[in-house]
């Protein structure tokens, strides 16, 4: 089942499992890769020790290609005043759960790609290294390519796609507005520039000369077939994998995904400081979902962490980031390998990318 991108990555099916920090580790990546897709490991929230441990686990359980994913955001300057003001807005919630707002952990929970992380990756030389929010500096990028690894990154506009191609990306993920989790935009913060997958995809394909991967709203064989028919070289699927047993998705999150609540998602900056799509819960309904008072990414995460923990102990996801795309209809409680093979059924007769 060869096509341009399967040959580039050395995989059987042009199906990429989206890296989903917080709900997955190496287990999901291993199963997807073993099934013929490209399994992905989210790395932005891993310590160096955890990163090496996860990669060791992957290499011990599969010889198939893998993708490792990092963020490329600029670290914000300290925002003590803004963080204090945000905590003040959250004071009623802290009082509700009898929490001390001043005792909440400080600092960022997500780090941009660094030389230290590169030193760990060099031991494993992953076949694909993907990025969110642009690309790392030229020196780090050239080092990745020196291993023989392919580099991909997310574009949410044609301008971002052209920027990535000009700076050496081997393929581009065209992320539609439907996609769950963090938006990958990096040239503009204007959300009105964001488009749906099947509007963005053909425009990006027409603008660049490298393979384009469709992401957002792709959950089953039918949507895979539609994306490939429009010229995508591959698809990236995230939400549909969230109920798989290899995912670490919490019971609260799993319940929400299988309820009517999953039909209502929104972009919110409340949980991290950058827009990300999730199921609308109490916190989003009452405070946002987009709130200008939120500290910059990724500093916002710490303020909500205690509230999330306290609510989840009581069985509620009121303060949890219930990441989910606009189309949760493909979520199934089946092994990731089986889901990958189901998605591959949409490739029949469609592989021309």
Short mmCIF file of C-alpha atoms in Angstrom, two decimals:
data_model
loop_
_atom_site.label_atom_id
_atom_site.label_comp_id
_atom_site.label_asym_id
_atom_site.label_seq_id
_atom_site.Cartn_x
_atom_site.Cartn_y
_atom_site.Cartn_z
CA UNK A 1 0.00 0.00 0.00
CA UNK A 2 2.73 2.47 -1.00
CA UNK A 3 2.30 6.22 -1.36
CA UNK A 4 4.58 9.20 -1.14
CA UNK A 5 4.38 9.56 2.61
CA UNK A 6 4.44 5.90 3.59
CA UNK A 7 7.70 5.58 1.69
CA UNK A 8 9.06 8.74 3.33
CA UNK A 9 8.32 7.48 6.84
CA UNK A 10 8.72 3.76 6.22
CA UNK A 11 5.22 2.85 7.42
CA UNK A 12 2.52 0.58 6.02
CA UNK A 13 -0.50 2.88 6.34
CA UNK A 14 -0.49 6.70 6.01
CA UNK A 15 -2.22 6.97 9.37
CA UNK A 16 -0.59 8.99 12.13
CA UNK A 17 -1.78 8.76 15.71
CA UNK A 18 -1.84 12.31 17.06
CA UNK A 19 0.44 12.88 20.05
CA UNK A 20 -1.81 13.63 23.04
CA UNK A 21 0.04 14.82 26.13
CA UNK A 22 -1.60 13.94 29.43
CA UNK A 23 -3.63 11.00 28.15
CA UNK A 24 -1.03 8.70 26.60
CA UNK A 25 2.48 7.37 26.83
CA UNK A 26 4.52 4.81 24.97
CA UNK A 27 1.86 2.06 25.09
CA UNK A 28 -0.41 3.73 22.55
CA UNK A 29 2.46 4.65 20.24
CA UNK A 30 3.76 1.07 20.26
CA UNK A 31 0.40 -0.45 19.35
CA UNK A 32 -0.27 1.96 16.49
CA UNK A 33 3.20 1.49 15.02
CA UNK A 34 2.95 -2.28 15.34
CA UNK A 35 -0.38 -2.14 13.46
CA UNK A 36 1.22 -0.34 10.52
CA UNK A 37 0.48 3.30 11.33
CA UNK A 38 2.83 5.89 12.82
CA UNK A 39 2.58 5.88 16.60
CA UNK A 40 3.42 9.15 18.33
CA UNK A 41 4.85 10.00 21.74
CA UNK A 42 4.05 13.45 23.22
CA UNK A 43 7.25 14.68 24.87
CA UNK A 44 6.75 18.34 25.87
CA UNK A 45 5.68 17.44 29.42
CA UNK A 46 8.27 14.71 30.02
CA UNK A 47 11.38 15.11 32.13
CA UNK A 48 14.62 14.05 30.48
CA UNK A 49 14.58 10.86 32.55
CA UNK A 50 10.98 10.08 31.56
CA UNK A 51 11.74 10.83 27.91
CA UNK A 52 14.60 8.33 27.87
CA UNK A 53 12.52 5.73 29.72
CA UNK A 54 9.61 6.04 27.29
CA UNK A 55 11.84 5.83 24.24
CA UNK A 56 13.61 2.81 25.70
CA UNK A 57 10.22 1.16 26.21
CA UNK A 58 9.24 1.87 22.62
CA UNK A 59 12.47 0.55 21.13
CA UNK A 60 12.17 -2.57 23.32
CA UNK A 61 8.70 -3.36 21.98
CA UNK A 62 8.71 -2.38 18.32
CA UNK A 63 11.16 -1.97 15.49
CA UNK A 64 8.60 0.01 13.49
CA UNK A 65 8.99 3.77 12.87
CA UNK A 66 7.79 6.18 15.57
CA UNK A 67 7.11 9.90 15.88
CA UNK A 68 8.17 12.01 18.85
CA UNK A 69 6.46 15.34 19.37
CA UNK A 70 7.70 18.58 20.97
CA UNK A 71 6.55 22.17 21.37
CA UNK A 72 8.42 25.17 19.95
CA UNK A 73 6.82 28.01 21.89
CA UNK A 74 8.78 30.96 23.24
CA UNK A 75 9.01 30.90 27.01
CA UNK A 76 7.17 33.93 28.44
CA UNK A 77 8.72 36.44 30.79
CA UNK A 78 7.70 36.21 34.46
CA UNK A 79 4.14 37.44 34.96
CA UNK A 80 3.80 37.70 38.71
CA UNK A 81 1.20 40.49 38.59
CA UNK A 82 -0.94 38.78 35.96
CA UNK A 83 -0.74 35.45 37.75
CA UNK A 84 -1.74 37.08 41.04
CA UNK A 85 -4.71 38.78 39.36
CA UNK A 86 -5.76 35.46 37.78
CA UNK A 87 -5.60 33.69 41.14
CA UNK A 88 -7.78 36.44 42.56
CA UNK A 89 -10.40 35.75 39.89
CA UNK A 90 -10.27 32.07 40.78
CA UNK A 91 -10.57 32.77 44.53
CA UNK A 92 -14.24 31.70 44.78
CA UNK A 93 -13.37 28.31 43.32
CA UNK A 94 -10.46 27.84 45.72
CA UNK A 95 -12.79 28.73 48.60
CA UNK A 96 -15.36 26.22 47.34
CA UNK A 97 -12.81 23.41 47.61
CA UNK A 98 -11.12 24.84 50.72
CA UNK A 99 -7.83 25.32 48.88
CA UNK A 100 -5.12 27.91 49.49
CA UNK A 101 -4.56 29.76 46.19
CA UNK A 102 -1.06 30.74 47.29
CA UNK A 103 -0.14 27.08 47.74
CA UNK A 104 -0.68 26.21 44.09
CA UNK A 105 2.43 25.06 42.17
CA UNK A 106 4.20 27.75 40.16
CA UNK A 107 6.00 27.55 36.85
CA UNK A 108 5.43 26.05 33.44
CA UNK A 109 4.43 22.44 32.87
CA UNK A 110 5.42 22.39 29.20
CA UNK A 111 8.87 23.14 27.85
CA UNK A 112 10.04 24.04 24.31
CA UNK A 113 12.41 21.72 22.46
CA UNK A 114 15.94 22.06 23.79
CA UNK A 115 19.52 20.90 23.36
CA UNK A 116 19.13 18.67 26.42
CA UNK A 117 16.17 16.89 24.84
CA UNK A 118 18.12 16.56 21.59
CA UNK A 119 20.91 14.76 23.46
CA UNK A 120 18.41 12.16 24.62
CA UNK A 121 16.86 11.78 21.15
CA UNK A 122 20.29 11.31 19.57
CA UNK A 123 20.55 7.94 21.35
CA UNK A 124 17.38 6.70 19.65
CA UNK A 125 17.24 8.59 16.34
CA UNK A 126 13.44 8.44 15.95
CA UNK A 127 12.22 8.15 12.38
CA UNK A 128 9.96 11.20 12.66
CA UNK A 129 10.19 14.27 14.91
CA UNK A 130 7.14 16.53 14.93
CA UNK A 131 6.59 19.99 16.33
CA UNK A 132 3.74 22.21 17.44
CA UNK A 133 3.97 26.02 17.25
CA UNK A 134 6.56 26.21 14.48
CA UNK A 135 10.06 24.72 14.32
CA UNK A 136 13.16 24.84 16.55
CA UNK A 137 16.16 26.96 15.57
CA UNK A 138 18.24 25.93 12.58
CA UNK A 139 21.01 24.26 14.58
CA UNK A 140 18.60 21.96 16.41
CA UNK A 141 16.70 21.25 13.19
CA UNK A 142 19.85 20.31 11.26
CA UNK A 143 20.90 18.00 14.08
CA UNK A 144 17.61 16.09 13.80
CA UNK A 145 18.04 15.76 10.06
CA UNK A 146 21.62 14.51 10.53
CA UNK A 147 20.17 11.41 12.23
CA UNK A 148 18.11 10.67 9.13
CA UNK A 149 14.93 11.66 10.94
CA UNK A 150 12.09 13.36 9.06
CA UNK A 151 10.65 16.61 10.43
CA UNK A 152 6.97 17.55 10.35
CA UNK A 153 5.06 20.40 11.94
CA UNK A 154 1.57 21.81 12.20
CA UNK A 155 0.14 24.58 10.04
CA UNK A 156 -3.26 26.15 10.61
CA UNK A 157 -3.03 28.60 7.69
CA UNK A 158 -1.48 28.63 4.23
CA UNK A 159 1.04 31.21 5.45
CA UNK A 160 2.21 28.86 8.19
CA UNK A 161 2.51 26.01 5.70
CA UNK A 162 4.71 28.10 3.41
CA UNK A 163 6.82 29.18 6.40
CA UNK A 164 7.38 25.56 7.43
CA UNK A 165 8.24 24.42 3.91
CA UNK A 166 10.76 27.26 3.51
CA UNK A 167 12.49 26.25 6.72
CA UNK A 168 12.96 22.59 5.94
CA UNK A 169 9.89 20.65 7.04
CA UNK A 170 9.60 17.30 5.23
CA UNK A 171 5.80 17.25 5.51
CA UNK A 172 3.08 19.49 6.92
CA UNK A 173 0.13 18.70 9.17
CA UNK A 174 -2.81 20.83 8.03
CA UNK A 175 -4.74 21.18 11.30
CA UNK A 176 -8.37 22.10 10.85
CA UNK A 177 -10.42 24.01 13.37
CA UNK A 178 -12.27 20.79 14.31
CA UNK A 179 -9.20 19.21 15.91
CA UNK A 180 -9.08 18.50 19.62
CA UNK A 181 -6.33 19.76 21.88
CA UNK A 182 -4.04 22.72 21.27
CA UNK A 183 -4.19 24.76 18.11
CA UNK A 184 -0.84 24.70 16.35
CA UNK A 185 -0.91 28.31 15.12
CA UNK A 186 2.26 30.33 15.52
CA UNK A 187 2.32 33.25 13.04
CA UNK A 188 -0.89 34.86 14.26
CA UNK A 189 -3.07 34.59 17.35
CA UNK A 190 -6.17 35.74 15.46
CA UNK A 191 -8.58 32.83 15.71
CA UNK A 192 -10.72 34.21 12.89
CA UNK A 193 -7.94 33.08 10.51
CA UNK A 194 -8.49 29.45 11.49
CA UNK A 195 -10.32 27.20 9.01
CA UNK A 196 -11.97 23.81 8.98
CA UNK A 197 -10.00 20.83 7.73
CA UNK A 198 -11.70 20.46 4.37
CA UNK A 199 -11.33 24.17 3.65
CA UNK A 200 -7.69 24.40 4.75
CA UNK A 201 -6.47 21.12 3.26
CA UNK A 202 -6.83 21.84 -0.48
CA UNK A 203 -5.37 25.32 -0.05
CA UNK A 204 -2.27 24.01 1.69
CA UNK A 205 -1.86 21.20 -0.86
CA UNK A 206 -1.99 23.76 -3.67
CA UNK A 207 0.54 26.04 -1.97
CA UNK A 208 3.36 23.63 -1.08
CA UNK A 209 5.39 20.94 -2.81
CA UNK A 210 5.81 18.60 0.17
CA UNK A 211 3.33 16.01 1.50
CA UNK A 212 0.37 17.32 3.48
CA UNK A 213 -1.24 15.43 6.37
CA UNK A 214 -4.90 16.16 7.15
CA UNK A 215 -5.89 16.58 10.80
CA UNK A 216 -9.16 17.52 12.47
CA UNK A 217 -12.50 15.71 12.36
CA UNK A 218 -11.01 12.50 10.91
CA UNK A 219 -12.36 9.65 13.00
CA UNK A 220 -13.27 6.67 10.81
CA UNK A 221 -12.78 5.05 7.42
CA UNK A 222 -15.25 7.43 5.76
CA UNK A 223 -13.46 10.58 6.87
CA UNK A 224 -10.07 9.04 6.09
CA UNK A 225 -11.32 8.33 2.55
CA UNK A 226 -12.61 11.89 2.18
CA UNK A 227 -9.30 13.45 3.23
CA UNK A 228 -7.28 11.18 0.95
CA UNK A 229 -9.65 11.85 -1.94
CA UNK A 230 -8.95 15.56 -1.54
CA UNK A 231 -5.24 14.95 -1.96
CA UNK A 232 -3.93 14.41 1.57
CA UNK A 233 -0.83 12.23 1.72
CA UNK A 234 -1.85 10.97 5.16
CA UNK A 235 -4.22 11.63 8.02
CA UNK A 236 -3.57 12.35 11.67
CA UNK A 237 -6.14 11.01 14.14
CA UNK A 238 -6.35 11.86 17.83
CA UNK A 239 -9.79 11.94 19.43
CA UNK A 240 -10.84 8.54 18.07
CA UNK A 241 -8.02 6.87 20.06
CA UNK A 242 -9.02 8.34 23.44
CA UNK A 243 -11.14 5.37 24.52
CA UNK A 244 -8.57 2.76 23.55
CA UNK A 245 -7.28 0.75 26.53
CA UNK A 246 -3.70 1.76 25.71
CA UNK A 247 -4.62 5.38 26.50
CA UNK A 248 -4.34 6.81 30.01
CA UNK A 249 -7.55 8.79 29.53
CA UNK A 250 -9.17 9.28 32.94
CA UNK A 251 -12.50 7.68 33.81
CA UNK A 252 -14.04 11.17 34.00
CA UNK A 253 -12.75 12.04 30.53
CA UNK A 254 -13.88 8.67 29.12
CA UNK A 255 -17.36 9.17 30.51
CA UNK A 256 -17.59 12.64 28.97
CA UNK A 257 -16.45 11.34 25.58
CA UNK A 258 -19.29 8.80 25.59
CA UNK A 259 -21.96 11.28 26.68
CA UNK A 260 -23.95 13.98 24.94
CA UNK A 261 -21.50 16.50 26.40
CA UNK A 262 -18.98 15.53 23.69
CA UNK A 263 -21.25 17.16 21.12
CA UNK A 264 -20.38 20.57 22.55
CA UNK A 265 -16.72 21.52 22.34
CA UNK A 266 -15.04 24.91 22.29
CA UNK A 267 -11.62 26.49 22.04
CA UNK A 268 -10.41 27.59 25.44
CA UNK A 269 -7.26 29.16 26.87
CA UNK A 270 -8.23 28.58 30.50
CA UNK A 271 -6.14 25.49 31.09
CA UNK A 272 -2.82 26.41 29.50
CA UNK A 273 -2.90 29.96 28.15
CA UNK A 274 -3.24 28.91 24.50
CA UNK A 275 -6.43 27.97 22.64
CA UNK A 276 -7.19 24.26 22.76
CA UNK A 277 -10.40 22.41 21.92
CA UNK A 278 -12.17 20.48 24.64
CA UNK A 279 -15.59 19.49 25.90
CA UNK A 280 -17.34 22.45 27.50
CA UNK A 281 -17.50 22.04 31.27
CA UNK A 282 -18.45 24.24 34.20
CA UNK A 283 -15.13 26.13 34.28
CA UNK A 284 -15.28 26.98 30.58
CA UNK A 285 -18.93 27.98 30.77
CA UNK A 286 -18.43 30.28 33.75
CA UNK A 287 -15.01 31.80 33.00
CA UNK A 288 -14.62 31.81 29.28
CA UNK A 289 -13.95 29.85 27.30
CA UNK A 290 -11.45 32.49 26.08
CA UNK A 291 -10.45 34.81 28.90
CA UNK A 292 -7.95 37.66 28.47
CA UNK A 293 -6.96 37.50 32.15
CA UNK A 294 -5.32 34.08 31.75
CA UNK A 295 -1.49 34.12 32.02
CA UNK A 296 0.47 33.34 28.88
CA UNK A 297 1.17 29.78 27.75
CA UNK A 298 2.21 27.63 29.51
CA UNK A 299 2.07 29.51 32.82
CA UNK A 300 -1.70 29.20 33.18
CA UNK A 301 -1.59 25.47 33.89
CA UNK A 302 -0.43 25.68 37.49
CA UNK A 303 -3.34 27.80 38.74
CA UNK A 304 -5.98 25.29 37.70
CA UNK A 305 -4.10 22.14 38.70
CA UNK A 306 -5.30 22.13 42.32
CA UNK A 307 -8.89 22.79 41.33
CA UNK A 308 -8.78 19.95 38.83
CA UNK A 309 -7.41 17.52 41.40
CA UNK A 310 -9.96 18.51 44.03
CA UNK A 311 -12.91 18.23 41.64
CA UNK A 312 -11.77 14.92 40.20
CA UNK A 313 -11.51 13.46 43.71
CA UNK A 314 -15.22 14.18 43.99
CA UNK A 315 -15.88 12.57 40.61
CA UNK A 316 -16.32 15.78 38.60
CA UNK A 317 -14.53 17.04 35.50
CA UNK A 318 -15.59 20.64 36.10
CA UNK A 319 -11.98 21.90 36.06
CA UNK A 320 -10.40 19.23 33.84
CA UNK A 321 -9.18 19.82 30.28
CA UNK A 322 -11.43 17.32 28.52
CA UNK A 323 -9.67 17.58 25.17
CA UNK A 324 -11.83 16.43 22.30
CA UNK A 325 -12.34 17.28 18.64
CA UNK A 326 -15.67 18.35 17.20
CA UNK A 327 -16.33 14.81 16.00
CA UNK A 328 -16.20 12.25 18.82
CA UNK A 329 -18.31 9.74 16.91
CA UNK A 330 -15.31 7.56 16.14
CA UNK A 331 -14.34 6.97 19.77
CA UNK A 332 -14.42 3.24 20.51
CA UNK A 333 -13.29 1.18 23.46
CA UNK A 334 -11.26 -1.16 21.30
CA UNK A 335 -7.51 -1.88 21.05
CA UNK A 336 -5.54 0.81 19.24
CA UNK A 337 -4.27 -1.73 16.72
CA UNK A 338 -7.83 -2.65 15.78
CA UNK A 339 -8.83 1.00 15.42
CA UNK A 340 -5.81 1.64 13.23
CA UNK A 341 -6.82 -1.22 10.93
CA UNK A 342 -10.40 0.09 10.80
CA UNK A 343 -9.13 3.51 9.76
CA UNK A 344 -6.98 1.88 7.09
CA UNK A 345 -10.11 0.56 5.42
CA UNK A 346 -10.68 4.11 4.22
CA UNK A 347 -7.48 3.93 2.21
CA UNK A 348 -8.74 1.40 -0.31
CA UNK A 349 -8.46 2.99 -3.73
CA UNK A 350 -7.42 6.34 -2.26
CA UNK A 351 -3.62 6.11 -2.14
CA UNK A 352 -2.26 8.45 -4.73
CA UNK A 353 -0.49 11.00 -2.45
#
